[in-house]
Coordinates of C-alpha atoms in Angstrom, one line a residue:
Chain A
M1 CA 182.4 157.3 88.4
P2 CA 178.7 156.7 88.3
A3 CA 177.3 156.6 91.9
T4 CA 176.0 153.1 93.3
P5 CA 172.2 152.9 93.5
P6 CA 171.3 153.5 97.0
S7 CA 169.6 150.1 97.5
V8 CA 172.7 148.2 96.7
V9 CA 174.6 146.7 99.4
A10 CA 177.8 147.8 98.5
P11 CA 180.7 147.2 100.6
A12 CA 180.6 150.5 102.0
D13 CA 177.2 149.4 103.2
A14 CA 178.1 146.1 104.7
G15 CA 179.9 147.4 107.3
S16 CA 176.8 149.2 108.6
L17 CA 175.2 145.7 108.8
P18 CA 174.8 144.2 112.3
G19 CA 176.5 141.2 112.9
K20 CA 180.2 140.2 113.3
R21 CA 183.4 140.8 110.8
V22 CA 186.7 139.4 110.5
T23 CA 189.4 139.6 107.7
L24 CA 191.0 136.3 107.0
G25 CA 193.6 135.1 104.8
A26 CA 195.7 138.3 105.0
D27 CA 199.0 136.7 105.9
V28 CA 198.8 133.8 103.5
P29 CA 195.8 134.2 100.8
M30 CA 193.4 131.2 100.6
R31 CA 193.9 129.0 97.8
L32 CA 190.7 128.5 95.5
D33 CA 189.8 125.1 93.6
S34 CA 190.2 127.1 90.3
G35 CA 193.7 127.7 91.3
A36 CA 193.2 131.3 92.1
E37 CA 194.0 132.7 95.2
L38 CA 191.8 134.9 97.4
G39 CA 192.9 137.3 100.3
P40 CA 192.5 139.3 102.5
F41 CA 189.0 138.5 102.4
V42 CA 186.1 139.3 104.7
V43 CA 183.8 136.7 106.4
A44 CA 180.4 138.6 107.9
Y45 CA 179.0 136.1 110.5
Q46 CA 176.7 135.8 113.5
T47 CA 176.9 133.7 116.8
Y48 CA 174.4 133.2 119.2
G49 CA 174.7 131.5 122.7
T50 CA 178.0 130.8 124.6
L51 CA 181.4 129.0 124.0
N52 CA 181.7 126.7 126.6
A53 CA 185.2 126.1 128.6
D54 CA 186.5 123.5 126.6
K55 CA 184.8 124.8 123.2
S56 CA 182.6 121.6 122.7
N57 CA 179.7 123.1 122.0
A58 CA 179.8 124.7 118.9
I59 CA 177.3 124.2 115.8
Y60 CA 178.0 125.6 112.7
I61 CA 175.2 126.5 110.9
C62 CA 175.3 126.8 106.6
H63 CA 172.9 128.6 104.6
A64 CA 171.4 128.1 101.5
L65 CA 171.8 129.6 98.1
T66 CA 170.0 132.8 99.1
G67 CA 170.4 132.7 102.7
D68 CA 172.6 134.9 104.9
H69 CA 173.8 134.7 108.5
F70 CA 171.0 136.2 110.2
V71 CA 169.6 132.5 111.1
A72 CA 168.2 133.8 114.4
D73 CA 167.4 137.4 114.2
R74 CA 165.6 140.1 112.7
H75 CA 166.8 140.4 108.8
P76 CA 168.5 144.0 108.6
I77 CA 166.9 144.6 104.8
T78 CA 163.5 142.9 104.7
G79 CA 163.0 143.5 108.9
K80 CA 161.6 139.4 108.8
P81 CA 162.3 137.0 111.3
G82 CA 165.7 134.9 111.0
W83 CA 165.1 132.4 108.5
W84 CA 165.8 129.3 110.7
E85 CA 164.1 131.0 113.9
M86 CA 161.8 127.8 114.4
L87 CA 164.9 125.9 114.8
V88 CA 167.5 127.6 116.1
G89 CA 167.0 129.8 119.5
P90 CA 166.6 129.4 123.2
G91 CA 164.8 126.4 123.9
R92 CA 164.9 125.2 120.6
P93 CA 165.7 122.0 118.9
V94 CA 169.2 124.1 118.2
D95 CA 169.2 125.2 121.7
T96 CA 171.0 128.2 122.1
D97 CA 171.1 128.1 125.8
R98 CA 173.5 125.1 125.2
Y99 CA 175.0 125.6 122.2
F100 CA 177.2 128.1 120.7
V101 CA 175.9 128.6 117.1
I102 CA 177.7 130.3 114.3
C103 CA 176.5 131.1 111.0
S104 CA 178.3 133.1 108.6
N105 CA 177.4 134.6 105.0
V106 CA 179.2 132.6 102.5
I107 CA 182.1 134.1 100.4
G108 CA 180.7 135.3 96.9
G109 CA 177.4 136.5 99.0
C110 CA 176.1 139.7 99.0
L111 CA 175.6 140.5 102.8
G112 CA 178.9 141.3 104.3
S113 CA 181.3 138.6 103.2
S114 CA 183.7 139.1 100.1
G115 CA 182.0 139.0 96.9
P116 CA 181.7 140.2 93.6
T117 CA 180.2 143.6 94.8
D118 CA 183.4 144.1 96.8
I119 CA 185.6 147.0 95.3
D120 CA 188.6 145.5 93.5
P121 CA 191.9 147.1 94.9
A122 CA 193.3 146.4 91.3
T123 CA 190.8 148.6 89.9
G124 CA 189.0 150.8 92.5
Q125 CA 185.9 149.2 91.2
P126 CA 183.5 146.3 92.1
Y127 CA 184.9 143.2 91.0
G128 CA 181.8 141.9 89.1
L129 CA 183.0 139.2 86.8
N130 CA 186.7 139.8 87.7
F131 CA 185.8 138.0 91.4
P132 CA 187.2 134.4 91.2
I133 CA 184.8 131.2 90.6
L134 CA 184.2 129.9 94.0
T135 CA 183.1 126.2 94.9
I136 CA 181.6 124.7 98.0
G137 CA 184.7 123.6 98.6
D138 CA 185.9 127.1 98.7
M139 CA 183.1 128.2 100.5
V140 CA 183.7 125.8 103.5
R141 CA 187.4 126.4 103.7
A142 CA 186.7 130.1 104.4
Q143 CA 184.2 128.8 107.2
K144 CA 187.3 126.6 108.6
L145 CA 189.3 129.5 108.8
L146 CA 186.8 131.1 110.6
V147 CA 186.2 128.5 113.1
E148 CA 190.0 128.2 113.6
H149 CA 190.2 132.4 114.2
L150 CA 187.4 131.8 116.9
G151 CA 189.8 129.0 118.5
I152 CA 187.6 125.9 118.0
D153 CA 189.1 122.5 117.0
K154 CA 186.6 120.6 116.6
L155 CA 182.6 121.8 115.9
F156 CA 180.4 119.7 117.7
C157 CA 178.0 119.8 114.4
V158 CA 177.5 121.2 111.1
I159 CA 173.7 121.6 109.9
G160 CA 172.4 122.9 106.7
G161 CA 169.6 122.4 104.1
S162 CA 170.1 122.7 100.4
M163 CA 173.2 124.3 99.5
G164 CA 173.8 124.2 103.2
G165 CA 173.6 120.7 102.9
M166 CA 176.0 120.5 100.5
Q167 CA 178.3 122.3 102.7
T168 CA 177.6 120.4 105.4
L169 CA 178.9 117.2 103.7
Q170 CA 181.7 119.3 102.4
W171 CA 182.7 119.8 106.0
A172 CA 182.5 116.1 107.3
V173 CA 184.5 115.2 104.2
A174 CA 187.1 117.8 103.8
Y175 CA 187.6 117.6 107.9
P176 CA 186.7 114.6 109.2
E177 CA 188.4 115.4 112.3
S178 CA 187.2 118.9 113.2
V179 CA 183.3 117.4 113.0
F180 CA 181.7 115.3 115.6
A181 CA 178.3 115.3 113.9
A182 CA 176.7 116.3 110.7
I183 CA 173.1 116.7 109.5
P184 CA 172.6 117.5 106.0
I185 CA 169.0 118.2 105.0
A186 CA 167.3 118.1 102.0
T187 CA 170.6 117.8 99.9
A188 CA 172.8 115.7 97.4
A189 CA 176.3 114.9 96.6
R190 CA 176.4 116.3 93.7
H191 CA 174.0 118.7 91.9
S192 CA 171.9 116.8 89.0
A193 CA 171.7 117.7 85.7
Q194 CA 168.1 118.7 85.9
N195 CA 169.2 121.2 88.8
I196 CA 172.1 122.2 86.6
A197 CA 169.4 123.3 83.9
F198 CA 167.2 125.2 86.5
H199 CA 170.1 127.4 87.4
E200 CA 171.2 128.0 84.2
V201 CA 167.6 129.2 83.5
G202 CA 168.2 131.8 86.1
R203 CA 171.7 132.8 84.9
Q204 CA 170.5 133.3 81.2
A205 CA 168.0 135.4 82.8
I206 CA 170.1 137.5 84.5
M207 CA 172.6 137.7 81.8
A208 CA 170.0 138.5 79.1
D209 CA 168.9 141.6 81.1
P210 CA 170.4 144.6 79.2
D211 CA 170.8 146.1 82.7
W212 CA 173.4 143.6 83.5
R213 CA 175.9 145.0 81.3
N214 CA 178.2 142.1 81.3
G215 CA 178.4 142.0 85.1
Q216 CA 179.6 145.6 85.1
Y217 CA 176.2 147.1 86.4
L218 CA 177.8 148.4 89.7
V219 CA 179.7 150.6 87.8
E220 CA 177.5 151.7 85.3
G221 CA 174.9 152.5 87.4
T222 CA 172.4 150.2 86.4
R223 CA 170.5 147.2 88.0
P224 CA 169.6 144.0 86.1
E225 CA 166.3 143.7 88.5
R226 CA 164.1 141.8 85.8
G227 CA 166.3 139.4 85.1
L228 CA 167.0 138.7 88.6
A229 CA 163.3 138.3 89.2
V230 CA 162.8 136.3 86.5
A231 CA 165.7 134.0 87.9
R232 CA 164.0 133.9 91.5
M233 CA 160.5 133.3 90.1
A234 CA 161.8 130.1 87.9
A235 CA 163.9 129.2 91.3
H236 CA 160.9 129.6 93.3
I237 CA 158.9 127.0 91.5
T238 CA 161.3 124.1 92.2
Y239 CA 161.3 125.1 95.9
L240 CA 157.6 124.3 95.9
S241 CA 155.5 121.0 94.8
E242 CA 152.6 120.8 92.7
P243 CA 150.1 119.8 95.7
A244 CA 151.3 122.8 97.7
L245 CA 151.4 124.9 94.7
H246 CA 147.6 123.8 94.1
R247 CA 146.3 124.2 97.7
K248 CA 147.8 127.2 98.0
F249 CA 146.5 128.9 94.8
G250 CA 144.6 126.6 92.6
R251 CA 143.3 128.1 89.7
N252 CA 142.3 131.0 91.6
L253 CA 141.9 134.6 90.2
Q254 CA 143.8 137.7 91.6
D255 CA 141.5 140.5 92.8
R256 CA 139.2 139.7 89.5
K257 CA 136.1 137.7 88.7
A258 CA 136.9 136.8 85.4
V259 CA 140.4 136.3 83.3
T260 CA 141.1 139.7 81.3
Y261 CA 142.1 137.8 78.0
G262 CA 145.7 139.7 78.1
F263 CA 148.8 139.3 80.1
D264 CA 148.2 140.9 83.2
A265 CA 148.9 138.6 86.4
D266 CA 145.2 137.2 86.2
F267 CA 145.9 134.0 88.2
Q268 CA 147.0 134.5 92.3
V269 CA 150.2 131.9 91.4
E270 CA 151.3 134.8 89.2
S271 CA 150.8 137.3 91.3
Y272 CA 152.4 135.7 94.0
L273 CA 155.4 134.8 91.7
R274 CA 155.8 138.2 90.8
Y275 CA 156.0 139.3 94.1
Q276 CA 158.6 136.8 95.1
G277 CA 160.7 138.1 92.5
A278 CA 159.8 141.8 93.3
A279 CA 160.9 141.2 96.7
F280 CA 164.2 139.1 96.2
V281 CA 165.7 141.9 94.1
E282 CA 165.6 144.0 97.2
R283 CA 167.8 141.9 99.1
F284 CA 170.1 140.2 96.6
D285 CA 172.8 140.9 93.9
A286 CA 172.7 139.5 90.6
N287 CA 176.2 138.7 90.3
S288 CA 176.2 136.9 93.4
Y289 CA 173.5 134.8 92.2
L290 CA 175.5 133.9 89.4
Y291 CA 178.5 132.7 91.6
I292 CA 176.6 130.8 93.9
T293 CA 174.7 128.8 91.5
R294 CA 177.7 128.0 89.9
A295 CA 179.2 126.9 92.9
M296 CA 176.4 124.4 93.7
D297 CA 176.7 123.1 90.0
Y298 CA 180.3 122.2 90.7
F299 CA 179.8 120.3 93.4
D300 CA 180.6 116.5 93.3
L301 CA 181.7 114.7 96.4
A302 CA 182.5 111.5 94.4
A303 CA 184.4 112.9 91.4
D304 CA 186.6 114.6 94.4
A305 CA 186.9 111.2 95.8
G306 CA 188.2 109.3 92.8
G307 CA 184.6 108.7 91.4
S308 CA 183.3 106.8 94.3
L309 CA 181.2 108.8 96.8
A310 CA 182.1 105.5 99.5
N311 CA 185.8 106.8 99.2
A312 CA 184.7 110.4 100.7
F313 CA 183.5 108.9 103.8
R314 CA 186.7 106.8 104.1
P315 CA 189.4 109.0 104.8
G316 CA 192.8 107.6 104.8
G317 CA 191.2 104.1 104.4
K318 CA 189.3 104.5 107.8
T319 CA 185.5 104.9 108.3
T320 CA 184.9 108.6 108.6
P321 CA 184.3 109.1 112.5
V322 CA 181.4 111.7 111.9
R323 CA 177.8 110.8 113.0
F324 CA 175.5 111.7 110.2
C325 CA 171.9 112.6 110.4
L326 CA 170.4 113.0 106.8
V327 CA 166.8 114.3 106.3
S328 CA 164.6 114.5 103.3
F329 CA 161.3 115.4 102.4
S330 CA 158.8 113.4 100.7
S331 CA 157.7 116.1 98.2
D332 CA 161.0 117.6 97.6
W333 CA 161.7 117.2 93.5
L334 CA 164.5 119.3 93.5
F335 CA 166.6 117.2 96.1
P336 CA 164.5 114.3 96.2
T337 CA 164.7 111.4 98.8
S338 CA 166.7 109.1 96.4
E339 CA 169.8 111.9 96.7
S340 CA 169.7 111.5 100.5
R341 CA 169.4 107.8 100.2
A342 CA 172.5 107.6 97.7
I343 CA 174.5 109.2 100.6
V344 CA 173.3 106.9 103.2
H345 CA 174.1 103.7 100.9
A346 CA 177.5 105.3 100.7
L347 CA 177.7 105.5 104.4
N348 CA 176.4 102.1 105.0
S349 CA 179.1 100.7 102.6
V350 CA 181.6 102.1 105.0
A351 CA 179.9 101.0 108.0
G352 CA 179.4 104.8 108.8
N353 CA 177.2 106.0 111.9
V354 CA 174.3 107.1 109.9
S355 CA 170.9 108.0 110.7
F356 CA 168.1 108.9 108.1
V357 CA 164.8 109.8 108.1
E358 CA 162.4 111.1 105.2
I359 CA 159.7 113.7 106.5
N360 CA 156.2 113.2 105.1
T361 CA 155.0 117.1 103.7
D362 CA 153.4 118.3 100.5
K363 CA 155.4 121.7 101.2
G364 CA 158.7 120.5 98.7
H365 CA 162.0 121.4 99.0
D366 CA 160.9 124.6 101.1
A367 CA 159.9 122.4 103.6
F368 CA 163.0 122.4 105.7
L369 CA 162.6 126.1 106.3
L370 CA 158.8 125.7 107.6
D371 CA 156.9 124.6 110.6
E372 CA 157.5 120.8 110.4
P373 CA 157.3 119.6 113.9
E374 CA 158.4 116.0 113.1
F375 CA 161.6 117.5 111.3
H376 CA 162.2 119.4 114.3
Q377 CA 162.0 116.8 116.8
V378 CA 164.1 114.5 114.7
I379 CA 167.0 117.4 114.7
H380 CA 166.4 117.7 118.7
G381 CA 166.5 113.9 119.0
F382 CA 169.8 113.5 117.1
L383 CA 171.2 116.7 118.7
E384 CA 170.7 115.0 122.0
G385 CA 171.9 111.8 121.2
C386 CA 175.1 113.3 120.1
A387 CA 175.6 115.5 122.9
E388 CA 175.3 112.5 125.2
H389 CA 178.0 110.8 123.1
R390 CA 180.2 114.1 123.3
G391 CA 179.8 114.3 127.0
L392 CA 178.0 117.6 127.2
T393 CA 174.9 116.1 128.8
V394 CA 174.5 113.5 131.8
R395 CA 173.7 109.9 130.3
R396 CA 170.2 109.4 130.2
R397 CA 168.5 106.6 132.1
G398 CA 166.5 104.9 129.4
R399 CA 163.3 106.7 128.4
Chain B
M1 CA 164.5 99.2 132.0
D2 CA 161.7 96.7 131.0
I3 CA 161.5 95.4 127.6
R4 CA 159.8 92.4 125.8
D5 CA 160.9 89.0 126.9
D6 CA 162.0 87.5 123.8
L7 CA 164.2 91.1 123.4
K8 CA 165.5 90.5 126.6
L9 CA 166.8 87.3 125.9
I10 CA 168.3 88.6 122.6
A11 CA 170.2 91.0 124.5
E12 CA 171.6 88.5 126.9
M13 CA 173.4 86.9 123.9
V14 CA 175.2 90.4 122.9
E15 CA 178.6 91.3 124.4
P16 CA 179.0 94.6 125.8
N17 CA 180.7 97.4 124.1
S18 CA 180.1 95.8 120.4
R19 CA 178.6 96.9 117.6
V20 CA 175.2 96.0 116.8
L21 CA 172.7 96.5 114.0
D22 CA 168.9 95.5 114.7
V23 CA 167.0 95.1 111.5
G24 CA 163.4 96.3 111.6
C25 CA 164.4 97.8 114.9
G26 CA 160.7 99.2 115.4
D27 CA 160.6 102.0 118.0
G28 CA 164.1 101.1 119.0
A29 CA 163.3 99.5 122.0
L30 CA 166.1 96.8 122.1
L31 CA 168.5 99.7 120.7
D32 CA 167.9 101.7 123.4
Y33 CA 168.0 99.1 125.9
L34 CA 171.4 97.6 124.5
A35 CA 173.1 101.1 124.4
H36 CA 172.2 101.8 127.8
T37 CA 172.7 98.4 129.6
R38 CA 175.5 97.0 127.5
N39 CA 176.9 100.1 126.1
V40 CA 177.0 98.8 122.4
D41 CA 177.4 101.0 119.5
A42 CA 173.5 100.5 118.7
R43 CA 172.3 101.0 114.9
G44 CA 169.3 100.1 113.4
I45 CA 167.3 99.7 110.0
E46 CA 163.1 100.3 110.1
L47 CA 160.5 100.4 107.4
S48 CA 158.5 102.6 108.9
M49 CA 159.0 106.2 108.8
D50 CA 157.2 106.6 112.3
G51 CA 159.7 103.6 113.8
V52 CA 162.6 105.4 112.4
R53 CA 161.4 109.1 113.4
Q54 CA 160.9 107.9 117.0
C55 CA 164.1 105.8 117.1
V56 CA 166.1 109.1 115.8
A57 CA 164.2 111.5 118.1
H58 CA 165.6 109.1 121.0
G59 CA 169.2 109.7 119.7
L60 CA 169.6 106.2 118.2
S61 CA 171.3 105.8 115.1
V62 CA 168.7 104.3 112.6
I63 CA 168.0 104.9 109.0
Q64 CA 164.7 104.3 107.1
G65 CA 165.2 101.6 104.8
D66 CA 164.3 98.2 103.4
A67 CA 166.5 94.9 104.7
E68 CA 165.7 93.1 101.7
T69 CA 167.4 95.8 99.5
D70 CA 170.0 98.0 101.8
L71 CA 171.8 95.4 103.7
K72 CA 173.7 94.3 100.9
D73 CA 175.5 97.7 101.2
Y74 CA 177.4 97.1 104.3
P75 CA 180.8 95.5 103.8
A76 CA 181.7 91.9 105.5
D77 CA 181.7 92.1 109.7
A78 CA 180.7 95.6 110.0
F79 CA 178.9 94.5 113.1
D80 CA 179.9 92.0 115.6
Y81 CA 175.7 91.4 115.7
V82 CA 173.1 91.7 113.3
I83 CA 169.8 91.0 115.0
L84 CA 166.1 90.1 113.1
G85 CA 163.6 89.6 115.7
Q86 CA 160.4 88.0 114.6
T87 CA 160.6 89.0 111.0
L88 CA 162.4 86.3 109.1
Q89 CA 159.1 85.0 108.3
A90 CA 157.9 88.3 106.8
M91 CA 160.8 88.6 103.9
R92 CA 160.5 87.7 100.5
D93 CA 163.9 85.8 100.6
P94 CA 164.5 84.4 104.3
R95 CA 167.3 82.4 102.9
G96 CA 168.8 85.3 101.3
I97 CA 168.4 87.6 104.5
L98 CA 170.0 84.9 106.7
D99 CA 173.1 84.6 104.3
L100 CA 173.5 88.5 104.2
M101 CA 173.1 88.5 108.1
C102 CA 175.9 86.2 108.5
R103 CA 177.9 88.1 106.1
I104 CA 177.7 91.5 107.3
G105 CA 177.8 90.4 111.0
R106 CA 180.5 88.1 113.0
R107 CA 177.4 86.8 114.5
A108 CA 173.6 86.8 113.9
I109 CA 170.9 86.6 116.6
V110 CA 167.3 85.5 115.0
S111 CA 164.0 84.9 116.7
V112 CA 161.5 83.1 114.8
P113 CA 157.8 81.9 115.7
N114 CA 157.3 78.2 115.6
F115 CA 154.9 77.1 113.1
G116 CA 155.4 73.5 114.6
Y117 CA 153.8 74.7 117.8
W118 CA 151.3 72.1 119.2
R119 CA 148.5 74.6 119.6
I120 CA 149.0 75.6 115.6
R121 CA 149.4 71.9 115.0
L122 CA 146.0 71.3 116.9
Q123 CA 144.1 74.0 115.3
L124 CA 145.1 72.5 111.7
L125 CA 144.3 69.2 112.5
T126 CA 140.9 70.0 114.5
T127 CA 139.7 72.7 112.3
G128 CA 141.1 72.4 109.1
R129 CA 141.9 76.1 108.6
M130 CA 145.0 78.1 108.7
P131 CA 145.8 78.8 112.6
V132 CA 145.3 82.1 114.1
T133 CA 146.9 82.5 117.5
E134 CA 147.4 85.2 120.0
K135 CA 151.0 85.8 118.5
L136 CA 150.3 85.2 115.1
G137 CA 146.8 86.6 114.9
Y138 CA 146.3 87.4 111.3
Q139 CA 144.0 85.8 108.7
W140 CA 145.9 84.0 106.0
W141 CA 144.6 86.5 103.1
E142 CA 145.9 89.6 105.2
T143 CA 148.9 88.0 107.0
P144 CA 152.5 89.8 106.4
N145 CA 154.2 86.4 107.5
I146 CA 154.6 85.0 104.4
H147 CA 157.4 82.3 104.8
F148 CA 156.5 80.6 108.0
C149 CA 158.8 77.5 109.2
T150 CA 158.9 75.1 112.3
L151 CA 162.1 75.6 114.7
R152 CA 163.2 72.1 112.8
D153 CA 162.8 73.8 109.3
F154 CA 165.3 76.7 110.8
V155 CA 167.9 74.5 112.1
V156 CA 167.7 72.3 109.0
L157 CA 168.1 75.4 106.7
C158 CA 171.2 76.6 108.9
G159 CA 172.7 73.4 108.5
E160 CA 172.3 73.3 104.5
M161 CA 173.8 76.9 104.6
N162 CA 176.6 75.9 107.0
I163 CA 175.8 78.4 109.8
H164 CA 176.7 77.4 113.2
I165 CA 174.0 77.6 115.9
E166 CA 175.9 78.7 118.9
Q167 CA 173.2 79.3 121.4
T168 CA 169.4 78.5 121.2
R169 CA 166.7 79.5 123.5
I170 CA 163.1 78.1 123.1
L171 CA 160.2 80.3 124.9
N172 CA 156.5 78.9 125.5
S173 CA 153.8 81.0 125.5
A174 CA 154.5 82.9 128.6
G175 CA 157.7 84.0 127.4
A176 CA 159.9 81.6 129.6
V177 CA 163.0 79.6 128.6
T178 CA 162.0 76.1 128.4
S179 CA 165.0 74.9 126.9
R180 CA 168.1 75.5 125.6
S181 CA 168.3 72.9 122.8
H182 CA 166.4 72.8 119.6
S183 CA 166.3 68.9 119.6
G184 CA 163.9 66.8 121.6
L185 CA 160.4 68.1 121.9
A186 CA 161.5 72.1 121.4
N187 CA 159.4 71.5 117.9
L188 CA 156.5 70.7 119.4
L189 CA 156.4 72.7 122.9
G190 CA 158.4 75.9 122.1
E191 CA 156.1 79.0 120.7
Q192 CA 159.3 80.7 119.6
G193 CA 163.1 80.2 119.2
V194 CA 165.9 82.2 119.6
F195 CA 169.3 81.7 117.8
L196 CA 172.7 82.9 117.8
L197 CA 174.1 82.1 114.7
R198 CA 177.7 82.7 112.7
R199 CA 179.1 81.2 109.8
A200 CA 181.0 77.9 110.2

């Protein structure tokens, strides 16, 4: 069998990553939306802070498409700070001195949780495309098993942006009695045609790479780096906004005084995208990218609730007990404010408890990961209000 | 806790432990007051992003939205009270808003400035120009208040819409209650009125 290239995070390496791991679905395999079964499977996760005595202070953070469970500590591969360190930590809006924060790598991911890089016991080789197709619902089902494994009946809050926001919505809809509050950020109740289209471009870029080998690249000892990098470059454009790109790069040239009349990266923006693509392949698996983008494409809360989004928030004919806070960003065209507003309207139509804020910024979809003080104030305030209602803090006396 | 006089009057009309929607809740002062003095389930809609952000950052359940487009989403009787403070005259369709408020709320509480207030009448009479007062300090070409009414106009509209006025508070310019009835001299002496309404 050909050797696995050293930089690939294969399951054998996953054990050496920091963080916690648990095997779930060993007794009873987990039934997936596709009808397939998964189990036993591994979920890699991190926790921060301390679970209180009555286990009422747990916050689950759901990561986005290319995120992982290293929310608030240094990334083991890139060495960069945690992806939401500005939001999560001691004294931060999601205060780990007060809350017990859990974040797991989604199933289908490539940083420790079971996914297409795992060894298929049936063949002794990496699953590749033999790994079952997953949905957002499946990812959250696995997270629920982890939460049960941790002995927690009810999460104080679920928070996530983008695909993490989809999972947050899924949590609230699938397990309304197990979620006190939910903060879906820069997200939608269904993936739009435009977003499916962008994902398809990314997947086709990967599949068009001769090194992809029909998904068997781990077995054949190749890596579809160029395809994955192009997928990342295309996606990265959708995370930004035209004004932000213009502000950052304009038409500035990269280390040169004039254009070269060739296809070299003359413009800074080209150089930047190439760098983003190259850096991404160091930490991400191409098949994982296929699986996770597909899960997002399939997401449609209303379809799962008989075609009505409002019904999704009316479990058993009663208004959802979950307190929602939706946040969108004005320049986000990937998950525009209208998508959040559609969720707000559905919640209003069942008289659900919902807050909604659109943050003014020119940073596009990426804003949810960046230093946006007003966004952070909203998260802090909403959590404070919920903590009061949940009995986690003493009652305020006015302002 | 201290809030504006008319807001305090509105708060006094709200039964404890009820569900309240404040339409145009601003920075959330009334909602915060209601939540902490009357233990209500307090929600709000506010047009300005700054207001919404302040509200949510203070732990209030408020959405950014426009009453004229967003109120229709709520089911009938979703709230015990729907409150509209000092903004009916700024709506494109005040009658439609009143109708919606009385549908999604078992009761509605509305406060309106009185264009029949004697000072306003006197200004129009003596200067022949659109009145500008301390409380309504806009020139005609810049005012957001596009549908002024007198207290009598308001009462007549409620009658036409089959809306029952359960309580009335007439306030003078100092914010003190001068009358609990909208008849008599209220339309001349009151600077604003606060009304508790329900579908008849």
